[in-house]
Amino acid sequence: MCQLSEQRDKLTKLYIEITAACNLDCQMCLRRTWHEPIGTMPLVTFSDLMEQVKALPSLPTLHLGGYGEPMAHPQFLEIVRLAKATGARVEMTSNGTLLNPEKAQALIDLDLNRLMVSIDGVTPEVYDDIRVRSSFNKVIENLRHLRRLKLRGKGRHSNPRVGIAFVAMKRNVADIPKLPQLATYVGAHEIMISNVVPHHPEMEAEILYGEALTSAAYRASRWVPNMSLPKLDMNAHTLGALGQVFDSTVSLSVFNTSLSAMNDYCRFAQEGYAVIRWDGQVSPCLPLLHDHTMYLFGREKRVTHYGLGNITEQPLGQVWQSPEFSQHRTRLREFPFSPCTTCGGCERFPANYVDCSHNTFPVCGGCLWAQGFVQCP
């Protein structure tokens, strides 16, 4: 029993936000609602963090990504080199706009394991409207060039394996059936679809899960992985697109397996994940990395950041094993919180400090990730 408990509480994946800066201004981005400084992790801090990672009992997967664009970091390639030097598996999420030929070749040479690229449309008209300041044609050409460079290696270079991260909303749901064709064209091996988080009132009108928020049950999927879908409403906005997907030959996973098993399930706690902000603050999950607002049921919810320590003051291993962090993970696995995403009606809904079941900060009953609506690469 002790060995099982230790295995379950192992740090398996570490998200690292190396910068909060971004070259885009996307319609649905959390950065449009916050009032925090935009900072970048100093290279010396990242280098020290890699030494802390190497001191852990086992190496977690390192995922470069948060709420900024990793390639906007001035020492981005050196950061990838330092991460790979630990011996860990290294991944990243990017908008793909800065993936020029030099960076593409460097990521191949550095053997980056996985590159998830955010693409929220299969045409310039849809994509460029959502990804403000970006260019669909430029991103696709960047990925095509990466694919050509890998092919020139004559099989010697399979990395980085490319995936597409797609944020689904009413304005782009019709593009979902066309994603497999786009993935083949750019050389992507996986497609991960998530729902939009409405960080401002206008985006709440774009959600595809208004009915699913209050559903008592959700039909399980019998499909197998390749394209991963979150919970979605089955209505006029989605049925046409999803019907084409289900009738296609693409292999599917609906939120990995059965959606009915994913309610009140915090993947960060259950599977051993943690997140480090650009300033060194350690958070238990991406939703609690920054102060932000979101809107559900026409009401504003203010989410306050939760930090458990700072790697510039205390080694990561000590933060992970601290009583506060351990107790937080245990509480999330039990998930005693009020069902705020289903209800959303009481006076305690507008903040994450206390809920009607008398849980105190941070309360997670209103978390869209824990209820299967949002998923992270």
mmCIF file of C-alpha atoms in Angstrom, residues 40 62 132 212 270 282:
data_model
loop_
_atom_site.group_PDB
_atom_site.id
_atom_site.type_symbol
_atom_site.label_atom_id
_atom_site.label_comp_id
_atom_site.label_asym_id
_atom_site.label_seq_id
_atom_site.Cartn_x
_atom_site.Cartn_y
_atom_site.Cartn_z
ATOM 1 C CA THR A 40 10.034 36.228 -18.614
ATOM 2 C CA LEU A 62 8.871 18.800 -19.075
ATOM 3 C CA VAL A 132 -5.456 37.952 -33.917
ATOM 4 C CA ALA A 212 -23.677 19.642 -20.928
ATOM 5 C CA GLN A 270 -4.691 12.399 -10.091
ATOM 6 C CA VAL A 282 4.679 26.768 -8.177
#
